[in-house]
């Protein structure tokens, strides 16, 4: 079976920043693939590349960008518009990115269906109400007549999810969909996505900072650093036997119940994500890496550790007896 989404060797340059530098990842139908990494490492730019929504002036190159078996890398804006909101949809950290303050929830939701499918208004309204109910919004009829500013943050987030689902997409890209929400609403939204995925078989590419969320919902995890996917593995493998020094650093920042004493600072990786210029070579993490060697300034090999576990590093996997699973 071919992957639902396959990104191979994605490169994005924005002015003097190499935002993404040869990232590859793939996602199957019904799978949740989490993309993690510190701020500025290229997660959103990767997502926007798939949707054809890169900022003006960004230059994108790929060896392959396939959606449902079809190469879409050469698609123009008209063709991408046809896919977006229909077969692939994206939800953003800030709902007002996709909600228009000037229109009611109902008119925005039905517009998506009418545009892509030519669905008659009454039918589109029914569908919108059904989806609002499905994302846990009570009195959907009332909400359809309201404007985004009349809704709380949690409700807007749900409306955005419902709107993204209007055309039954096959792929949903969620960029930090819960960061702005309080923990209870966060949990509700994640449960909701998991339920929808089970019912609809949709593939989800979920971008998050929160490794607790990753552990709960991801089938596979890709760790990005400075525009590269430095490690990718099935979730259980990544948590049990992380190999890349950056992944290990990230995981050591997660509090382990019972192991962290109160008032003790959590582990963190010293230093910041560098801004990488075009033409940069070698490992982007080497200045922060305790295990760096002169080889890290050269070409970094992609290592296949078996069972879908890969890393981009000169170090020997299993160097400390902690072999890949
Ligand atoms: N519109 C833009 N113009 C110029 N540079 C940009 C733009 N958007 C992103 N970048 C740069 O591209 C790189 C990757 O940014 P990106 O937004 O993908 O990071 P991210 O991993 O999503 O971070 P965060 O976790 O903070 O959302 C960064 O160096 C960023 O400064
Ligand atoms: Mg981002």
Tab-separated table of C-alpha atoms and ligand atoms in Angstrom:
chain	number	residue	atom	x	y	z
A	1	UNK	CA	0.000	0.000	0.000
A	2	UNK	CA	1.381	3.394	-0.842
A	3	UNK	CA	1.597	6.018	1.876
A	4	UNK	CA	-1.126	8.643	2.228
A	5	UNK	CA	1.548	11.324	2.395
A	6	UNK	CA	5.145	10.995	1.411
A	7	UNK	CA	7.620	13.828	1.691
A	8	UNK	CA	11.058	13.081	0.391
A	9	UNK	CA	14.038	15.381	0.773
A	10	UNK	CA	12.077	18.581	1.332
A	11	UNK	CA	14.117	21.771	1.215
A	12	UNK	CA	12.711	25.199	1.929
A	13	UNK	CA	14.729	28.383	1.822
A	14	UNK	CA	13.259	31.670	3.001
A	15	UNK	CA	15.592	34.544	2.213
A	16	UNK	CA	18.825	33.831	4.061
A	17	UNK	CA	17.348	31.028	6.202
A	18	UNK	CA	17.502	27.363	5.269
A	19	UNK	CA	14.239	26.562	7.095
A	20	UNK	CA	13.982	22.917	6.024
A	21	UNK	CA	17.032	20.981	4.856
A	22	UNK	CA	16.224	17.654	3.312
A	23	UNK	CA	13.404	16.449	5.562
A	24	UNK	CA	11.628	13.196	4.690
A	25	UNK	CA	8.611	11.630	6.299
A	26	UNK	CA	5.678	9.475	5.432
A	27	UNK	CA	2.241	8.920	6.859
A	28	UNK	CA	-0.201	6.085	6.269
A	29	UNK	CA	-3.978	6.208	6.207
A	30	UNK	CA	-5.368	6.039	9.730
A	31	UNK	CA	-1.991	6.813	11.284
A	32	UNK	CA	-0.949	9.627	13.623
A	33	UNK	CA	2.550	10.856	12.932
A	34	UNK	CA	3.879	13.406	15.412
A	35	UNK	CA	6.456	15.973	14.443
A	36	UNK	CA	8.378	17.315	17.435
A	37	UNK	CA	11.290	19.649	18.007
A	38	UNK	CA	12.164	22.988	19.538
A	39	UNK	CA	10.821	26.295	18.306
A	40	UNK	CA	12.187	27.331	14.918
A	41	UNK	CA	13.286	23.879	13.766
A	42	UNK	CA	11.006	23.872	10.706
A	43	UNK	CA	7.852	21.996	11.775
A	44	UNK	CA	5.331	24.572	10.585
A	45	UNK	CA	7.230	25.251	7.384
A	46	UNK	CA	7.165	21.496	6.649
A	47	UNK	CA	3.397	21.445	7.196
A	48	UNK	CA	2.802	24.567	5.125
A	49	UNK	CA	4.906	23.058	2.326
A	50	UNK	CA	2.493	20.151	2.056
A	51	UNK	CA	-0.523	22.472	1.985
A	52	UNK	CA	1.054	24.831	-0.549
A	53	UNK	CA	0.745	27.686	1.947
A	54	UNK	CA	4.351	28.777	2.336
A	55	UNK	CA	5.077	32.431	3.048
A	56	UNK	CA	5.767	34.655	0.079
A	57	UNK	CA	9.363	34.401	-1.087
A	58	UNK	CA	9.881	30.866	0.210
A	59	UNK	CA	11.504	28.471	-2.245
A	60	UNK	CA	10.519	24.814	-1.994
A	61	UNK	CA	12.275	21.818	-3.532
A	62	UNK	CA	11.547	18.122	-3.061
A	63	UNK	CA	12.529	14.820	-4.599
A	64	UNK	CA	8.960	13.666	-4.041
A	65	UNK	CA	5.825	15.119	-2.501
A	66	UNK	CA	3.107	12.538	-2.906
A	67	UNK	CA	-0.424	12.629	-1.632
A	68	UNK	CA	-2.546	9.466	-1.964
A	69	UNK	CA	-0.056	8.136	-4.492
A	70	UNK	CA	-0.087	11.247	-6.652
A	71	UNK	CA	2.862	13.597	-7.085
A	72	UNK	CA	1.653	17.066	-6.093
A	73	UNK	CA	5.005	18.883	-5.940
A	74	UNK	CA	4.427	20.523	-9.315
A	75	UNK	CA	0.813	21.516	-8.596
A	76	UNK	CA	-0.033	25.139	-9.177
A	77	UNK	CA	-2.174	27.286	-6.876
A	78	UNK	CA	-5.464	26.321	-8.594
A	79	UNK	CA	-4.790	22.601	-8.180
A	80	UNK	CA	-3.705	23.049	-4.550
A	81	UNK	CA	-6.826	25.080	-3.829
A	82	UNK	CA	-8.884	22.145	-5.022
A	83	UNK	CA	-7.122	19.799	-2.591
A	84	UNK	CA	-7.086	22.128	0.401
A	85	UNK	CA	-10.110	22.005	2.627
A	86	UNK	CA	-11.311	19.069	0.567
A	87	UNK	CA	-8.961	16.076	0.595
A	88	UNK	CA	-6.400	17.652	2.915
A	89	UNK	CA	-7.092	20.113	5.696
A	90	UNK	CA	-5.051	21.956	8.269
A	91	UNK	CA	-5.841	23.259	11.709
A	92	UNK	CA	-3.706	25.953	13.259
A	93	UNK	CA	-2.594	26.880	16.736
A	94	UNK	CA	-4.532	30.112	16.508
A	95	UNK	CA	-8.079	29.461	15.230
A	96	UNK	CA	-8.452	33.003	13.919
A	97	UNK	CA	-5.897	32.053	11.239
A	98	UNK	CA	-8.625	30.088	9.518
A	99	UNK	CA	-11.781	31.753	10.831
A	100	UNK	CA	-12.934	34.985	9.273
A	101	UNK	CA	-14.220	37.441	11.912
A	102	UNK	CA	-16.650	38.984	9.415
A	103	UNK	CA	-18.756	35.879	8.744
A	104	UNK	CA	-20.868	33.632	10.911
A	105	UNK	CA	-19.649	30.167	11.802
A	106	UNK	CA	-22.421	28.714	9.657
A	107	UNK	CA	-21.607	30.657	6.523
A	108	UNK	CA	-17.897	29.826	6.783
A	109	UNK	CA	-18.520	26.146	7.332
A	110	UNK	CA	-21.055	25.769	4.556
A	111	UNK	CA	-18.939	27.817	2.127
A	112	UNK	CA	-16.263	25.077	2.195
A	113	UNK	CA	-18.740	22.425	1.048
A	114	UNK	CA	-20.457	24.634	-1.470
A	115	UNK	CA	-17.153	25.636	-3.046
A	116	UNK	CA	-15.669	22.146	-3.270
A	117	UNK	CA	-18.757	20.083	-3.842
A	118	UNK	CA	-21.492	22.451	-4.933
A	119	UNK	CA	-23.614	21.092	-2.089
A	120	UNK	CA	-27.006	22.859	-1.764
A	121	UNK	CA	-27.208	25.248	1.156
A	122	UNK	CA	-29.732	23.362	3.267
A	123	UNK	CA	-27.716	20.179	3.038
A	124	UNK	CA	-24.486	22.023	3.856
A	125	UNK	CA	-26.120	23.541	6.943
A	126	UNK	CA	-27.188	20.075	8.095
A	127	UNK	CA	-23.662	18.795	7.661
A	128	UNK	CA	-22.202	21.770	9.578
A	129	UNK	CA	-24.602	21.230	12.463
A	130	UNK	CA	-23.820	17.519	12.528
A	131	UNK	CA	-20.079	18.172	12.679
A	132	UNK	CA	-20.427	20.797	15.397
A	133	UNK	CA	-22.326	18.261	17.449
A	134	UNK	CA	-19.657	15.714	16.712
A	135	UNK	CA	-16.877	17.952	18.027
A	136	UNK	CA	-18.847	18.279	21.242
A	137	UNK	CA	-20.586	21.601	20.688
A	138	UNK	CA	-24.010	21.752	22.256
A	139	UNK	CA	-26.773	23.786	20.587
A	140	UNK	CA	-25.066	23.700	17.174
A	141	UNK	CA	-27.977	25.542	15.575
A	142	UNK	CA	-27.302	28.542	17.803
A	143	UNK	CA	-23.538	28.451	17.187
A	144	UNK	CA	-23.989	28.417	13.417
A	145	UNK	CA	-25.559	31.858	13.629
A	146	UNK	CA	-22.756	33.318	15.760
A	147	UNK	CA	-19.569	35.144	14.822
A	148	UNK	CA	-16.137	33.813	15.866
A	149	UNK	CA	-15.648	36.598	18.456
A	150	UNK	CA	-18.750	35.395	20.284
A	151	UNK	CA	-17.072	32.060	21.025
A	152	UNK	CA	-14.522	31.077	23.665
A	153	UNK	CA	-11.055	29.893	22.585
A	154	UNK	CA	-11.967	26.246	23.118
A	155	UNK	CA	-15.134	26.608	21.050
A	156	UNK	CA	-13.292	28.335	18.217
A	157	UNK	CA	-10.770	25.518	18.171
A	158	UNK	CA	-13.608	22.993	17.886
A	159	UNK	CA	-15.280	25.015	15.158
A	160	UNK	CA	-12.006	25.064	13.238
A	161	UNK	CA	-11.694	21.289	13.559
A	162	UNK	CA	-15.305	20.818	12.441
A	163	UNK	CA	-14.676	23.138	9.506
A	164	UNK	CA	-11.571	21.174	8.527
A	165	UNK	CA	-13.699	18.016	8.466
A	166	UNK	CA	-16.566	19.379	6.345
A	167	UNK	CA	-15.379	17.628	3.172
A	168	UNK	CA	-14.198	14.402	4.874
A	169	UNK	CA	-10.476	14.958	4.303
A	170	UNK	CA	-8.100	12.021	4.046
A	171	UNK	CA	-5.271	14.003	5.617
A	172	UNK	CA	-5.454	16.363	8.566
A	173	UNK	CA	-2.441	18.442	9.510
A	174	UNK	CA	-2.724	19.857	13.005
A	175	UNK	CA	-0.120	22.446	13.956
A	176	UNK	CA	-0.053	22.743	17.753
A	177	UNK	CA	-3.844	22.554	17.872
A	178	UNK	CA	-4.071	22.532	21.644
A	179	UNK	CA	-1.198	24.682	22.929
A	180	UNK	CA	-3.378	27.723	23.541
A	181	UNK	CA	-6.006	25.745	25.442
A	182	UNK	CA	-6.268	24.761	29.054
A	183	UNK	CA	-5.453	21.171	29.959
A	184	UNK	CA	-9.052	19.922	30.196
A	185	UNK	CA	-10.033	21.294	26.795
A	186	UNK	CA	-6.728	20.011	25.399
A	187	UNK	CA	-7.568	16.485	26.511
A	188	UNK	CA	-11.080	16.762	25.043
A	189	UNK	CA	-9.758	17.906	21.674
A	190	UNK	CA	-7.205	15.100	21.548
A	191	UNK	CA	-9.845	12.519	22.410
A	192	UNK	CA	-12.011	14.003	19.739
A	193	UNK	CA	-9.288	13.725	17.089
A	194	UNK	CA	-8.555	10.143	18.097
A	195	UNK	CA	-12.252	9.256	17.841
A	196	UNK	CA	-12.621	10.902	14.444
A	197	UNK	CA	-9.550	9.134	13.218
A	198	UNK	CA	-10.928	5.802	14.264
A	199	UNK	CA	-14.297	6.487	12.613
A	200	UNK	CA	-13.025	8.153	9.450
A	201	UNK	CA	-9.620	6.508	8.985
A	202	UNK	CA	-7.949	9.862	8.495
A	203	UNK	CA	-4.185	10.276	8.578
A	204	UNK	CA	-3.037	12.928	11.046
A	205	UNK	CA	0.236	14.802	10.999
A	206	UNK	CA	0.339	16.348	14.463
A	207	UNK	CA	2.854	19.009	15.365
A	208	UNK	CA	3.379	19.435	19.064
A	209	UNK	CA	5.917	20.484	21.682
A	210	UNK	CA	4.329	18.216	24.209
A	211	UNK	CA	5.975	14.811	24.520
A	212	UNK	CA	3.225	13.689	26.892
A	213	UNK	CA	0.762	14.127	24.018
A	214	UNK	CA	3.117	12.309	21.660
A	215	UNK	CA	3.337	9.328	23.999
A	216	UNK	CA	-0.445	9.140	24.165
A	217	UNK	CA	-1.498	9.605	20.552
A	218	UNK	CA	1.354	8.998	18.105
A	219	UNK	CA	1.950	5.835	16.097
A	220	UNK	CA	5.204	7.268	14.806
A	221	UNK	CA	7.378	10.204	15.820
A	222	UNK	CA	9.785	12.288	13.788
A	223	UNK	CA	12.147	14.579	15.627
A	224	UNK	CA	13.194	17.716	13.788
A	225	UNK	CA	16.204	19.814	14.505
A	226	UNK	CA	17.427	22.820	12.508
A	227	UNK	CA	15.423	21.862	9.437
A	228	UNK	CA	16.253	18.159	9.406
A	229	UNK	CA	14.475	15.059	10.622
A	230	UNK	CA	17.230	13.753	12.884
A	231	UNK	CA	15.388	10.676	14.117
A	232	UNK	CA	12.181	8.868	13.263
A	233	UNK	CA	10.730	5.738	14.832
A	234	UNK	CA	7.568	4.018	15.977
A	235	UNK	CA	6.541	5.764	19.214
A	236	UNK	CA	7.355	2.946	21.629
A	237	UNK	CA	10.815	2.524	20.076
A	238	UNK	CA	11.578	6.203	20.227
A	239	UNK	CA	10.750	6.437	23.919
A	240	UNK	CA	12.439	3.140	24.838
A	241	UNK	CA	15.616	3.471	22.793
A	242	UNK	CA	16.222	7.012	21.536
A	243	UNK	CA	19.490	7.183	19.617
A	244	UNK	CA	20.129	10.710	18.416
A	245	UNK	CA	21.733	12.936	21.063
A	246	UNK	CA	19.094	15.593	20.376
A	247	UNK	CA	16.247	13.140	20.915
A	248	UNK	CA	17.860	11.979	24.123
A	249	UNK	CA	18.198	15.586	25.235
A	250	UNK	CA	14.536	16.284	24.485
A	251	UNK	CA	13.382	13.201	26.356
A	252	UNK	CA	15.520	14.057	29.354
A	253	UNK	CA	13.574	17.319	29.593
A	254	UNK	CA	10.370	15.413	30.315
A	255	UNK	CA	9.554	15.064	33.982
A	256	UNK	CA	9.258	11.479	35.087
A	257	UNK	CA	6.759	11.057	37.922
A	258	UNK	CA	8.558	10.029	41.093
A	259	UNK	CA	11.997	10.745	39.661
A	260	UNK	CA	11.899	14.494	39.695
A	261	UNK	CA	12.274	16.120	43.083
A	262	UNK	CA	10.238	19.190	43.788
A	263	UNK	CA	12.067	22.467	43.250
A	264	UNK	CA	14.683	20.725	41.167
A	265	UNK	CA	14.969	22.310	37.713
A	266	UNK	CA	14.018	20.050	34.834
A	267	UNK	CA	16.711	19.009	32.430
A	268	UNK	CA	17.101	21.194	29.402
A	269	UNK	CA	19.467	21.251	26.472
A	270	UNK	CA	21.885	24.162	26.847
A	271	UNK	CA	21.996	26.614	23.955
A	272	UNK	CA	19.445	27.596	21.322
A	273	UNK	CA	18.413	26.361	17.880
A	274	UNK	CA	20.773	28.080	15.438
A	275	UNK	CA	19.499	29.895	12.378
A	276	UNK	CA	20.936	27.902	9.507
A	277	UNK	CA	22.063	29.727	6.382
A	278	UNK	CA	21.837	28.167	2.946
A	279	UNK	CA	25.052	26.276	2.189
A	280	UNK	CA	25.545	25.137	5.797
A	281	UNK	CA	27.015	21.653	5.990
A	282	UNK	CA	27.251	19.046	8.705
A	283	UNK	CA	25.035	18.424	11.703
A	284	UNK	CA	23.065	21.461	12.883
A	285	UNK	CA	23.157	20.181	16.473
A	286	UNK	CA	26.923	19.793	16.797
A	287	UNK	CA	27.493	23.015	18.747
A	288	UNK	CA	25.105	21.848	21.457
A	289	UNK	CA	26.003	18.175	21.374
A	290	UNK	CA	28.085	16.659	24.167
A	291	UNK	CA	29.029	13.766	21.896
A	292	UNK	CA	30.157	15.830	18.902
A	293	UNK	CA	33.301	14.843	16.992
A	294	UNK	CA	35.120	16.465	14.039
A	295	UNK	CA	33.153	14.134	11.739
A	296	UNK	CA	29.995	16.097	12.632
A	297	UNK	CA	31.119	18.924	10.346
A	298	UNK	CA	31.108	16.578	7.350
A	299	UNK	CA	28.384	14.683	5.574
A	300	UNK	CA	26.067	13.013	8.068
A	301	UNK	CA	24.954	9.477	7.235
A	302	UNK	CA	21.310	8.461	7.455
A	303	UNK	CA	21.286	5.244	9.425
A	304	UNK	CA	18.614	2.635	9.096
A	305	UNK	CA	18.308	0.931	12.472
A	306	UNK	CA	15.627	-1.482	11.296
A	307	UNK	CA	11.898	-1.741	12.082
A	308	UNK	CA	11.247	1.760	10.768
A	309	UNK	CA	13.809	3.428	13.055
A	310	UNK	CA	16.177	5.886	11.364
A	311	UNK	CA	18.589	8.529	12.506
A	312	UNK	CA	20.810	11.145	10.995
A	313	UNK	CA	24.041	11.024	13.024
A	314	UNK	CA	27.657	9.912	12.800
A	315	UNK	CA	27.440	8.126	16.148
A	316	UNK	CA	27.135	4.433	16.490
A	317	UNK	CA	23.592	3.328	17.345
A	318	UNK	CA	23.653	1.302	20.526
A	319	UNK	CA	26.964	2.965	21.473
A	320	UNK	CA	26.127	2.772	25.155
A	321	UNK	CA	24.564	-0.618	25.140
A	322	UNK	CA	21.132	0.981	24.650
A	323	UNK	CA	20.520	-0.667	21.301
A	324	UNK	CA	17.636	0.240	19.051
A	325	UNK	CA	14.612	-1.947	19.668
B	1	LIG	N1	7.432	33.934	7.155
B	1	LIG	C1	8.712	33.667	7.405
B	1	LIG	N2	9.692	34.459	6.938
B	1	LIG	C2	10.993	34.210	7.175
B	1	LIG	N3	11.441	33.163	7.899
B	1	LIG	C3	10.519	32.337	8.408
B	1	LIG	C4	9.110	32.530	8.191
B	1	LIG	N4	8.448	31.551	8.824
B	1	LIG	C5	9.398	30.777	9.398
B	1	LIG	N5	10.629	31.231	9.135
B	1	LIG	C6	11.907	30.641	9.589
B	1	LIG	O1	11.939	29.269	9.215
B	1	LIG	C7	12.495	28.490	10.250
B	1	LIG	C8	11.527	27.399	10.639
B	1	LIG	O2	10.373	27.993	11.208
B	1	LIG	P1	9.062	27.198	11.618
B	1	LIG	O3	7.991	28.205	11.785
B	1	LIG	O4	8.817	26.095	10.655
B	1	LIG	O5	9.483	26.581	13.019
B	1	LIG	P2	8.632	25.679	14.013
B	1	LIG	O6	9.386	24.423	14.198
B	1	LIG	O7	7.237	25.578	13.522
B	1	LIG	O8	8.687	26.513	15.368
B	1	LIG	P3	7.542	26.731	16.500
B	1	LIG	O9	7.631	25.534	17.365
B	1	LIG	O10	7.993	27.980	17.192
B	1	LIG	O11	6.233	26.890	15.823
B	1	LIG	C9	12.835	29.441	11.389
B	1	LIG	O12	14.204	29.775	11.292
B	1	LIG	C10	11.977	30.639	11.100
B	1	LIG	O13	12.584	31.813	11.588
B	2	LIG	MG1	5.418	26.262	14.213
